[in-house]
mmCIF file of C-alpha atoms in Angstrom:
data_model
loop_
_atom_site.group_PDB
_atom_site.id
_atom_site.type_symbol
_atom_site.label_atom_id
_atom_site.label_comp_id
_atom_site.label_asym_id
_atom_site.label_seq_id
_atom_site.Cartn_x
_atom_site.Cartn_y
_atom_site.Cartn_z
ATOM 1 C CA UNK A 1 164.243 99.777 184.037
ATOM 2 C CA UNK A 2 161.708 97.519 182.321
ATOM 3 C CA UNK A 3 160.562 97.992 178.742
ATOM 4 C CA UNK A 4 157.136 99.066 180.016
ATOM 5 C CA UNK A 5 158.889 101.736 182.065
ATOM 6 C CA UNK A 6 160.600 102.794 178.900
ATOM 7 C CA UNK A 7 157.208 103.186 177.246
ATOM 8 C CA UNK A 8 155.918 105.449 180.013
ATOM 9 C CA UNK A 9 159.231 107.284 179.978
ATOM 10 C CA UNK A 10 158.844 107.807 176.226
ATOM 11 C CA UNK A 11 155.304 109.062 176.614
ATOM 12 C CA UNK A 12 156.416 111.463 179.304
ATOM 13 C CA UNK A 13 159.149 113.004 177.130
ATOM 14 C CA UNK A 14 157.700 116.429 176.578
ATOM 15 C CA UNK A 15 160.961 118.315 176.264
ATOM 16 C CA UNK A 16 160.118 119.508 172.771
ATOM 17 C CA UNK A 17 160.613 123.183 173.529
ATOM 18 C CA UNK A 18 164.088 122.921 172.076
ATOM 19 C CA UNK A 19 162.605 122.560 168.578
ATOM 20 C CA UNK A 20 162.862 125.906 166.883
ATOM 21 C CA UNK A 21 160.014 126.373 164.442
ATOM 22 C CA UNK A 22 161.233 128.747 161.725
ATOM 23 C CA UNK A 23 159.270 131.927 161.208
ATOM 24 C CA UNK A 24 159.953 131.871 157.479
ATOM 25 C CA UNK A 25 160.052 128.593 155.595
ATOM 26 C CA UNK A 26 161.657 130.156 152.531
ATOM 27 C CA UNK A 27 164.862 130.676 154.505
ATOM 28 C CA UNK A 28 165.263 126.987 155.263
ATOM 29 C CA UNK A 29 168.046 125.275 153.363
ATOM 30 C CA UNK A 30 168.815 121.602 153.034
ATOM 31 C CA UNK A 31 171.880 120.633 155.048
ATOM 32 C CA UNK A 32 172.962 117.059 154.703
ATOM 33 C CA UNK A 33 170.694 114.951 152.544
ATOM 34 C CA UNK A 34 172.768 112.852 150.108
ATOM 35 C CA UNK A 35 170.612 113.554 147.055
ATOM 36 C CA UNK A 36 170.588 117.290 147.719
ATOM 37 C CA UNK A 37 174.351 117.312 148.172
ATOM 38 C CA UNK A 38 174.965 115.334 144.989
ATOM 39 C CA UNK A 39 172.637 117.619 143.072
ATOM 40 C CA UNK A 40 174.299 120.741 144.449
ATOM 41 C CA UNK A 41 177.739 119.425 143.530
ATOM 42 C CA UNK A 42 176.574 118.441 140.052
ATOM 43 C CA UNK A 43 175.012 121.844 139.546
ATOM 44 C CA UNK A 44 178.319 123.533 140.407
ATOM 45 C CA UNK A 45 180.247 121.267 138.053
ATOM 46 C CA UNK A 46 177.843 121.749 135.190
ATOM 47 C CA UNK A 47 178.255 125.501 135.545
ATOM 48 C CA UNK A 48 182.024 125.082 135.251
ATOM 49 C CA UNK A 49 181.503 122.873 132.192
ATOM 50 C CA UNK A 50 179.115 125.421 130.694
ATOM 51 C CA UNK A 51 181.746 128.155 131.019
ATOM 52 C CA UNK A 52 184.343 125.806 129.488
ATOM 53 C CA UNK A 53 181.995 125.064 126.576
ATOM 54 C CA UNK A 54 181.515 128.761 125.896
ATOM 55 C CA UNK A 55 185.264 129.442 126.099
ATOM 56 C CA UNK A 56 185.920 126.659 123.554
ATOM 57 C CA UNK A 57 183.813 128.615 121.085
ATOM 58 C CA UNK A 58 186.388 131.407 121.127
ATOM 59 C CA UNK A 59 189.359 129.120 120.461
ATOM 60 C CA UNK A 60 189.546 129.831 116.665
ATOM 61 C CA UNK A 61 189.703 133.596 117.218
ATOM 62 C CA UNK A 62 192.029 133.278 120.232
ATOM 63 C CA UNK A 63 194.477 131.053 118.337
ATOM 64 C CA UNK A 64 193.865 132.700 114.943
ATOM 65 C CA UNK A 65 192.863 129.491 113.216
ATOM 66 C CA UNK A 66 193.669 128.938 109.540
ATOM 67 C CA UNK A 67 190.613 129.617 107.414
ATOM 68 C CA UNK A 68 190.180 125.971 106.311
ATOM 69 C CA UNK A 69 189.912 124.862 109.967
ATOM 70 C CA UNK A 70 187.257 127.357 111.043
ATOM 71 C CA UNK A 71 184.248 125.739 109.360
ATOM 72 C CA UNK A 72 184.985 122.146 110.483
ATOM 73 C CA UNK A 73 185.704 123.489 113.952
ATOM 74 C CA UNK A 74 182.360 125.269 114.240
ATOM 75 C CA UNK A 75 180.519 122.352 112.707
ATOM 76 C CA UNK A 76 181.946 120.123 115.420
ATOM 77 C CA UNK A 77 181.302 122.833 117.987
ATOM 78 C CA UNK A 78 177.637 123.004 116.968
ATOM 79 C CA UNK A 79 177.207 119.248 117.514
ATOM 80 C CA UNK A 80 179.179 119.597 120.752
ATOM 81 C CA UNK A 81 176.724 122.280 121.948
ATOM 82 C CA UNK A 82 173.712 120.176 120.937
ATOM 83 C CA UNK A 83 174.952 117.248 123.026
ATOM 84 C CA UNK A 84 175.874 119.554 125.888
ATOM 85 C CA UNK A 85 172.451 121.200 125.715
ATOM 86 C CA UNK A 86 170.736 117.817 125.836
ATOM 87 C CA UNK A 87 172.562 116.931 129.047
ATOM 88 C CA UNK A 88 171.938 120.342 130.601
ATOM 89 C CA UNK A 89 168.223 119.932 129.883
ATOM 90 C CA UNK A 90 168.291 116.452 131.458
ATOM 91 C CA UNK A 91 170.075 117.776 134.507
ATOM 92 C CA UNK A 92 167.630 120.653 134.858
ATOM 93 C CA UNK A 93 164.637 118.308 134.731
ATOM 94 C CA UNK A 94 166.299 116.008 137.218
ATOM 95 C CA UNK A 95 167.096 118.926 139.483
ATOM 96 C CA UNK A 96 163.500 120.141 139.423
ATOM 97 C CA UNK A 97 162.128 116.727 140.246
ATOM 98 C CA UNK A 98 161.358 116.656 143.964
ATOM 99 C CA UNK A 99 161.392 113.177 145.416
ATOM 100 C CA UNK A 100 158.381 111.985 147.346
ATOM 101 C CA UNK A 101 159.598 111.400 150.887
ATOM 102 C CA UNK A 102 156.212 110.074 151.984
ATOM 103 C CA UNK A 103 156.918 106.684 150.396
ATOM 104 C CA UNK A 104 157.606 103.685 152.621
ATOM 105 C CA UNK A 105 161.122 103.938 154.052
ATOM 106 C CA UNK A 106 162.432 101.119 151.875
ATOM 107 C CA UNK A 107 160.939 102.592 148.691
ATOM 108 C CA UNK A 108 162.227 106.004 149.648
ATOM 109 C CA UNK A 109 165.735 104.610 150.120
ATOM 110 C CA UNK A 110 165.569 102.880 146.748
ATOM 111 C CA UNK A 111 164.421 106.166 145.182
ATOM 112 C CA UNK A 112 167.281 108.061 146.840
ATOM 113 C CA UNK A 113 169.785 105.387 145.814
ATOM 114 C CA UNK A 114 168.691 105.408 142.179
ATOM 115 C CA UNK A 115 168.544 109.207 142.116
ATOM 116 C CA UNK A 116 172.191 109.306 143.179
ATOM 117 C CA UNK A 117 173.161 106.558 140.723
ATOM 118 C CA UNK A 118 171.286 108.362 137.947
ATOM 119 C CA UNK A 119 173.124 111.608 138.732
ATOM 120 C CA UNK A 120 176.443 109.796 138.609
ATOM 121 C CA UNK A 121 175.636 108.061 135.320
ATOM 122 C CA UNK A 122 174.353 111.305 133.809
ATOM 123 C CA UNK A 123 177.586 113.029 134.737
ATOM 124 C CA UNK A 124 179.700 110.178 133.346
ATOM 125 C CA UNK A 125 177.697 110.004 130.110
ATOM 126 C CA UNK A 126 178.066 113.756 129.682
ATOM 127 C CA UNK A 127 181.841 113.531 130.141
ATOM 128 C CA UNK A 128 182.210 110.534 127.797
ATOM 129 C CA UNK A 129 180.077 112.133 125.088
ATOM 130 C CA UNK A 130 182.249 115.223 125.046
ATOM 131 C CA UNK A 131 185.526 113.299 125.165
ATOM 132 C CA UNK A 132 185.782 112.575 121.387
ATOM 133 C CA UNK A 133 185.047 116.225 120.653
ATOM 134 C CA UNK A 134 187.830 117.301 122.960
ATOM 135 C CA UNK A 135 190.215 114.947 121.132
ATOM 136 C CA UNK A 136 189.147 116.362 117.735
ATOM 137 C CA UNK A 137 189.457 119.934 119.015
ATOM 138 C CA UNK A 138 192.938 119.160 120.313
ATOM 139 C CA UNK A 139 193.825 117.673 116.940
ATOM 140 C CA UNK A 140 192.613 120.842 115.213
ATOM 141 C CA UNK A 141 194.594 123.048 117.587
ATOM 142 C CA UNK A 142 197.742 120.969 116.920
ATOM 143 C CA UNK A 143 197.132 121.034 113.137
ATOM 144 C CA UNK A 144 196.667 124.799 113.316
ATOM 145 C CA UNK A 145 199.791 125.183 115.437
ATOM 146 C CA UNK A 146 201.904 123.164 112.961
ATOM 147 C CA UNK A 147 200.345 125.111 110.113
ATOM 148 C CA UNK A 148 199.457 121.906 108.311
ATOM 149 C CA UNK A 149 197.374 122.575 105.207
ATOM 150 C CA UNK A 150 194.827 120.036 103.863
ATOM 151 C CA UNK A 151 197.170 119.285 100.962
ATOM 152 C CA UNK A 152 200.107 118.813 103.274
ATOM 153 C CA UNK A 153 198.012 116.528 105.417
ATOM 154 C CA UNK A 154 197.141 114.433 102.385
ATOM 155 C CA UNK A 155 200.815 114.279 101.386
ATOM 156 C CA UNK A 156 201.808 113.350 104.906
ATOM 157 C CA UNK A 157 199.258 110.568 105.044
ATOM 158 C CA UNK A 158 200.709 109.178 101.875
ATOM 159 C CA UNK A 159 204.139 108.879 103.407
ATOM 160 C CA UNK A 160 203.154 108.083 106.997
ATOM 161 C CA UNK A 161 204.460 104.734 108.216
ATOM 162 C CA UNK A 162 202.423 102.011 109.848
ATOM 163 C CA UNK A 163 204.379 102.431 113.098
ATOM 164 C CA UNK A 164 203.526 106.152 113.156
ATOM 165 C CA UNK A 165 199.822 105.402 112.644
ATOM 166 C CA UNK A 166 199.887 102.805 115.426
ATOM 167 C CA UNK A 167 201.741 105.208 117.726
ATOM 168 C CA UNK A 168 199.183 107.968 117.127
ATOM 169 C CA UNK A 169 196.263 105.577 117.620
ATOM 170 C CA UNK A 170 197.919 104.121 120.715
ATOM 171 C CA UNK A 171 198.449 107.558 122.212
ATOM 172 C CA UNK A 172 194.871 108.518 121.398
ATOM 173 C CA UNK A 173 193.548 105.370 123.047
ATOM 174 C CA UNK A 174 195.793 105.881 126.050
ATOM 175 C CA UNK A 175 194.590 109.460 126.450
ATOM 176 C CA UNK A 176 190.947 108.381 126.277
ATOM 177 C CA UNK A 177 191.547 105.530 128.749
ATOM 178 C CA UNK A 178 193.388 107.853 131.109
ATOM 179 C CA UNK A 179 190.625 110.447 130.976
ATOM 180 C CA UNK A 180 187.956 107.757 131.426
ATOM 181 C CA UNK A 181 189.796 106.286 134.437
ATOM 182 C CA UNK A 182 190.233 109.729 135.959
ATOM 183 C CA UNK A 183 186.518 110.436 135.470
ATOM 184 C CA UNK A 184 185.554 107.122 137.082
ATOM 185 C CA UNK A 185 187.874 107.662 140.063
ATOM 186 C CA UNK A 186 186.804 111.265 140.498
ATOM 187 C CA UNK A 187 183.082 110.509 140.288
ATOM 188 C CA UNK A 188 183.326 107.593 142.702
ATOM 189 C CA UNK A 189 185.405 109.608 145.163
ATOM 190 C CA UNK A 190 183.046 112.588 145.112
ATOM 191 C CA UNK A 191 179.628 110.994 144.671
ATOM 192 C CA UNK A 192 180.104 107.291 145.308
ATOM 193 C CA UNK A 193 180.227 107.657 149.086
ATOM 194 C CA UNK A 194 176.595 108.715 149.351
ATOM 195 C CA UNK A 195 175.490 105.793 147.178
ATOM 196 C CA UNK A 196 177.466 103.389 149.358
ATOM 197 C CA UNK A 197 175.931 104.794 152.545
ATOM 198 C CA UNK A 198 172.412 104.318 151.191
ATOM 199 C CA UNK A 199 173.184 100.854 149.844
ATOM 200 C CA UNK A 200 174.499 99.820 153.267
ATOM 201 C CA UNK A 201 171.299 101.132 154.807
ATOM 202 C CA UNK A 202 169.204 99.152 152.329
ATOM 203 C CA UNK A 203 171.016 95.988 153.415
ATOM 204 C CA UNK A 204 169.467 96.463 156.860
ATOM 205 C CA UNK A 205 165.991 96.117 155.323
ATOM 206 C CA UNK A 206 166.624 92.658 153.957
ATOM 207 C CA UNK A 207 164.504 89.800 155.262
ATOM 208 C CA UNK A 208 165.849 88.638 158.658
ATOM 209 C CA UNK B 1 152.487 134.886 155.494
ATOM 210 C CA UNK B 2 150.505 132.701 153.122
ATOM 211 C CA UNK B 3 147.589 130.694 154.498
ATOM 212 C CA UNK B 4 149.142 127.385 153.505
ATOM 213 C CA UNK B 5 152.409 128.233 155.233
ATOM 214 C CA UNK B 6 150.598 129.418 158.356
ATOM 215 C CA UNK B 7 148.476 126.271 158.456
ATOM 216 C CA UNK B 8 151.589 124.123 158.019
ATOM 217 C CA UNK B 9 153.506 125.869 160.800
ATOM 218 C CA UNK B 10 150.552 125.449 163.153
ATOM 219 C CA UNK B 11 150.472 121.731 162.449
ATOM 220 C CA UNK B 12 154.222 121.501 163.028
ATOM 221 C CA UNK B 13 153.824 123.334 166.326
ATOM 222 C CA UNK B 14 151.202 120.802 167.401
ATOM 223 C CA UNK B 15 153.326 117.828 166.435
ATOM 224 C CA UNK B 16 156.818 119.069 167.195
ATOM 225 C CA UNK B 17 157.224 116.324 169.798
ATOM 226 C CA UNK B 18 157.651 113.852 166.898
ATOM 227 C CA UNK B 19 160.472 115.921 165.413
ATOM 228 C CA UNK B 20 162.094 116.303 168.805
ATOM 229 C CA UNK B 21 162.076 112.567 169.517
ATOM 230 C CA UNK B 22 163.318 111.558 166.079
ATOM 231 C CA UNK B 23 166.099 114.158 166.121
ATOM 232 C CA UNK B 24 167.204 113.010 169.552
ATOM 233 C CA UNK B 25 167.189 109.362 168.505
ATOM 234 C CA UNK B 26 169.194 109.920 165.339
ATOM 235 C CA UNK B 27 171.715 112.568 166.375
ATOM 236 C CA UNK B 28 173.837 112.705 169.486
ATOM 237 C CA UNK B 29 174.766 116.367 169.814
ATOM 238 C CA UNK B 30 172.456 119.327 170.211
ATOM 239 C CA UNK B 31 173.785 121.031 167.069
ATOM 240 C CA UNK B 32 173.194 117.953 164.934
ATOM 241 C CA UNK B 33 169.760 117.450 166.461
ATOM 242 C CA UNK B 34 168.876 121.043 165.539
ATOM 243 C CA UNK B 35 170.169 120.520 161.989
ATOM 244 C CA UNK B 36 168.132 117.352 161.611
ATOM 245 C CA UNK B 37 165.015 119.019 163.047
ATOM 246 C CA UNK B 38 165.365 121.858 160.522
ATOM 247 C CA UNK B 39 165.910 119.370 157.703
ATOM 248 C CA UNK B 40 162.803 117.429 158.728
ATOM 249 C CA UNK B 41 160.721 120.623 158.752
ATOM 250 C CA UNK B 42 162.099 121.534 155.319
ATOM 251 C CA UNK B 43 161.330 118.105 153.858
ATOM 252 C CA UNK B 44 157.847 118.167 155.387
ATOM 253 C CA UNK B 45 157.241 121.560 153.820
ATOM 254 C CA UNK B 46 158.583 120.456 150.434
ATOM 255 C CA UNK B 47 156.281 117.460 150.355
ATOM 256 C CA UNK B 48 153.332 119.150 152.065
ATOM 257 C CA UNK B 49 151.516 119.313 148.726
ATOM 258 C CA UNK B 50 151.651 115.513 148.585
ATOM 259 C CA UNK B 51 149.778 115.290 151.867
ATOM 260 C CA UNK B 52 146.260 114.693 150.662
ATOM 261 C CA UNK B 53 144.502 114.117 153.985
ATOM 262 C CA UNK B 54 144.343 110.410 153.130
ATOM 263 C CA UNK B 55 145.986 109.714 156.452
ATOM 264 C CA UNK B 56 146.266 111.793 159.577
ATOM 265 C CA UNK B 57 148.878 114.526 159.586
ATOM 266 C CA UNK B 58 150.876 112.744 162.281
ATOM 267 C CA UNK B 59 150.967 109.450 160.328
ATOM 268 C CA UNK B 60 152.211 111.251 157.218
ATOM 269 C CA UNK B 61 154.651 113.218 159.352
ATOM 270 C CA UNK B 62 156.107 110.039 160.917
ATOM 271 C CA UNK B 63 156.986 108.742 157.458
ATOM 272 C CA UNK B 64 158.525 111.881 156.072
ATOM 273 C CA UNK B 65 160.405 112.647 159.302
ATOM 274 C CA UNK B 66 161.808 109.131 159.645
ATOM 275 C CA UNK B 67 162.691 108.908 155.954
ATOM 276 C CA UNK B 68 164.606 112.161 156.322
ATOM 277 C CA UNK B 69 166.382 110.987 159.477
ATOM 278 C CA UNK B 70 167.360 107.702 157.814
ATOM 279 C CA UNK B 71 169.328 109.474 155.083
ATOM 280 C CA UNK B 72 170.573 112.405 157.122
ATOM 281 C CA UNK B 73 174.313 112.281 157.612
ATOM 282 C CA UNK B 74 176.308 114.520 159.880
ATOM 283 C CA UNK B 75 177.830 117.533 158.154
ATOM 284 C CA UNK B 76 181.376 116.890 159.299
ATOM 285 C CA UNK B 77 181.679 113.115 159.335
ATOM 286 C CA UNK B 78 178.715 112.175 157.135
ATOM 287 C CA UNK B 79 178.450 108.791 158.780
ATOM 288 C CA UNK B 80 175.850 107.003 160.858
ATOM 289 C CA UNK B 81 176.251 107.339 164.600
ATOM 290 C CA UNK B 82 177.203 103.844 165.616
ATOM 291 C CA UNK B 83 180.455 104.632 167.389
ATOM 292 C CA UNK B 84 181.344 103.631 170.913
ATOM 293 C CA UNK B 85 181.708 107.204 172.017
ATOM 294 C CA UNK B 86 178.802 108.183 174.241
ATOM 295 C CA UNK B 87 178.411 111.876 175.017
ATOM 296 C CA UNK B 88 178.274 112.960 178.623
ATOM 297 C CA UNK B 89 174.887 113.814 180.049
ATOM 298 C CA UNK B 90 174.183 117.504 180.374
ATOM 299 C CA UNK B 91 174.043 118.477 184.070
ATOM 300 C CA UNK B 92 170.520 119.837 183.864
ATOM 301 C CA UNK B 93 169.252 116.621 182.306
ATOM 302 C CA UNK B 94 170.631 114.596 185.147
ATOM 303 C CA UNK B 95 168.801 116.717 187.683
ATOM 304 C CA UNK B 96 165.824 114.400 187.980
ATOM 305 C CA UNK B 97 165.413 110.665 187.626
ATOM 306 C CA UNK B 98 163.082 110.720 184.661
ATOM 307 C CA UNK B 99 165.357 112.964 182.670
ATOM 308 C CA UNK B 100 168.322 110.819 183.660
ATOM 309 C CA UNK B 101 166.557 107.676 182.489
ATOM 310 C CA UNK B 102 165.574 109.367 179.257
ATOM 311 C CA UNK B 103 169.142 110.516 178.708
ATOM 312 C CA UNK B 104 170.359 106.946 179.268
ATOM 313 C CA UNK B 105 167.768 105.675 176.818
ATOM 314 C CA UNK B 106 168.793 108.163 174.128
ATOM 315 C CA UNK B 107 172.470 107.408 174.748
ATOM 316 C CA UNK B 108 171.848 103.703 174.244
ATOM 317 C CA UNK B 109 169.744 104.356 171.147
ATOM 318 C CA UNK B 110 172.698 106.144 169.516
ATOM 319 C CA UNK B 111 174.435 102.792 169.215
ATOM 320 C CA UNK B 112 171.586 101.166 167.305
ATOM 321 C CA UNK B 113 171.603 100.929 163.523
ATOM 322 C CA UNK B 114 169.408 103.397 161.658
ATOM 323 C CA UNK B 115 166.656 100.891 160.848
ATOM 324 C CA UNK B 116 166.668 99.629 164.454
ATOM 325 C CA UNK B 117 166.058 103.185 165.634
ATOM 326 C CA UNK B 118 163.062 103.454 163.304
ATOM 327 C CA UNK B 119 161.667 100.155 164.601
ATOM 328 C CA UNK B 120 162.049 101.212 168.234
ATOM 329 C CA UNK B 121 160.492 104.585 167.437
ATOM 330 C CA UNK B 122 157.385 103.071 165.842
ATOM 331 C CA UNK B 123 157.123 100.510 168.651
ATOM 332 C CA UNK B 124 157.228 103.210 171.314
ATOM 333 C CA UNK B 125 154.609 105.142 169.348
ATOM 334 C CA UNK B 126 152.386 102.055 169.760
ATOM 335 C CA UNK B 127 152.430 100.916 166.150
ATOM 336 C CA UNK B 128 151.575 97.258 165.542
ATOM 337 C CA UNK B 129 154.007 94.977 163.704
ATOM 338 C CA UNK B 130 151.800 95.208 160.630
ATOM 339 C CA UNK B 131 151.783 99.004 160.721
ATOM 340 C CA UNK B 132 155.540 99.115 161.282
ATOM 341 C CA UNK B 133 156.032 96.830 158.302
ATOM 342 C CA UNK B 134 153.722 98.954 156.147
ATOM 343 C CA UNK B 135 155.533 102.163 157.002
ATOM 344 C CA UNK B 136 159.004 100.780 156.574
ATOM 345 C CA UNK B 137 158.195 98.737 153.474
ATOM 346 C CA UNK B 138 159.016 95.352 154.996
ATOM 347 C CA UNK B 139 156.866 92.356 155.820
ATOM 348 C CA UNK B 140 155.065 92.037 159.139
ATOM 349 C CA UNK B 141 157.188 89.009 160.031
ATOM 350 C CA UNK B 142 160.383 90.826 159.192
ATOM 351 C CA UNK B 143 159.262 93.799 161.275
ATOM 352 C CA UNK B 144 158.536 91.521 164.247
ATOM 353 C CA UNK B 145 161.880 89.706 164.043
ATOM 354 C CA UNK B 146 163.908 92.873 163.572
ATOM 355 C CA UNK B 147 162.029 94.698 166.314
ATOM 356 C CA UNK B 148 162.638 91.893 168.813
ATOM 357 C CA UNK B 149 166.333 91.942 167.972
ATOM 358 C CA UNK B 150 166.456 95.714 168.304
ATOM 359 C CA UNK B 151 164.705 95.565 171.685
ATOM 360 C CA UNK B 152 167.135 92.931 172.950
ATOM 361 C CA UNK B 153 170.059 94.986 171.724
ATOM 362 C CA UNK B 154 168.679 98.133 173.334
ATOM 363 C CA UNK B 155 168.133 96.333 176.659
ATOM 364 C CA UNK B 156 171.753 95.158 176.565
ATOM 365 C CA UNK B 157 173.015 98.629 175.777
ATOM 366 C CA UNK B 158 171.053 100.186 178.627
ATOM 367 C CA UNK B 159 172.281 97.420 180.931
ATOM 368 C CA UNK B 160 175.859 98.230 179.960
ATOM 369 C CA UNK B 161 175.228 101.780 181.102
ATOM 370 C CA UNK B 162 174.267 100.477 184.543
ATOM 371 C CA UNK B 163 170.522 100.672 184.011
ATOM 372 C CA UNK B 164 169.602 97.015 183.926
ATOM 373 C CA UNK B 165 166.226 95.632 182.954
#
């Protein structure tokens, strides 16, 4: 078979009856495009986070918080919701943005790659922004559980040793580092694969 | 059905050969080819508003269809088809020489990299090196070099299947 034969063979390939043209375009759903999959996954996770954020709002009534803790808790919760809302709005805008697949293949791949990277970074930023709030909320729950009053806290701080302060700070740092590492590993395991596949594909476009 | 949708489906019907060829080049099994074909139609529909008649429908369709195929990964494995496993030819396809040759061609193409498939596709659709470069977003020289390499590789692959050039 010569390459010219291949050309005539190609031109003669009329076996396109196997293509099923859908009667209704609205019923078509995206199957395996990396950006669509990442977006779908992110959407699911943000819904879970939204439910978690709402549940957190009921913590003071569920754990019958001491009166002095309720106001600081809801003040923090308000800021927490503002930050959460900002990220939800970002995600919504990102989700609504339909990429232009009529770009050149290389530009399209770059767009897909950066869309995936942007999704990943958005997710990470969202998690990191909420992390300090989670630590403060945990602290409040512990303080409430131990029934520590503001006066008692002040008295305790007066007698607290340097080693105890360092231990608390160390544990706090360790918790944050652990959560950050888990987030990184989780995000890369779930979403990183698509980015790697596209990056590998982009390598093929480099000047020969 | 809305006029726009009807008009779109008519155009797809006229040009479905493009979708068929791209699906067959990029996916090895019938199920995956069907999935890719549906995905291409969906992406074409989603970006149909961007088609401003600046180019012909087929030219615009080539781009969108190939761009979709380039980033389409199999549902189960989600990896490019560059394995050594070559599917057996369906009996009905082997019934005549032309179909057999075509099946051998598509089998060999499965082993090419994704960009190489795009280059071969444009070449067989009679695109010049400049046009290939413009559509893929690479220089004309790069398109020429990569296309020549892809053609050599394809010839070798077909030869390995017992269909020498």
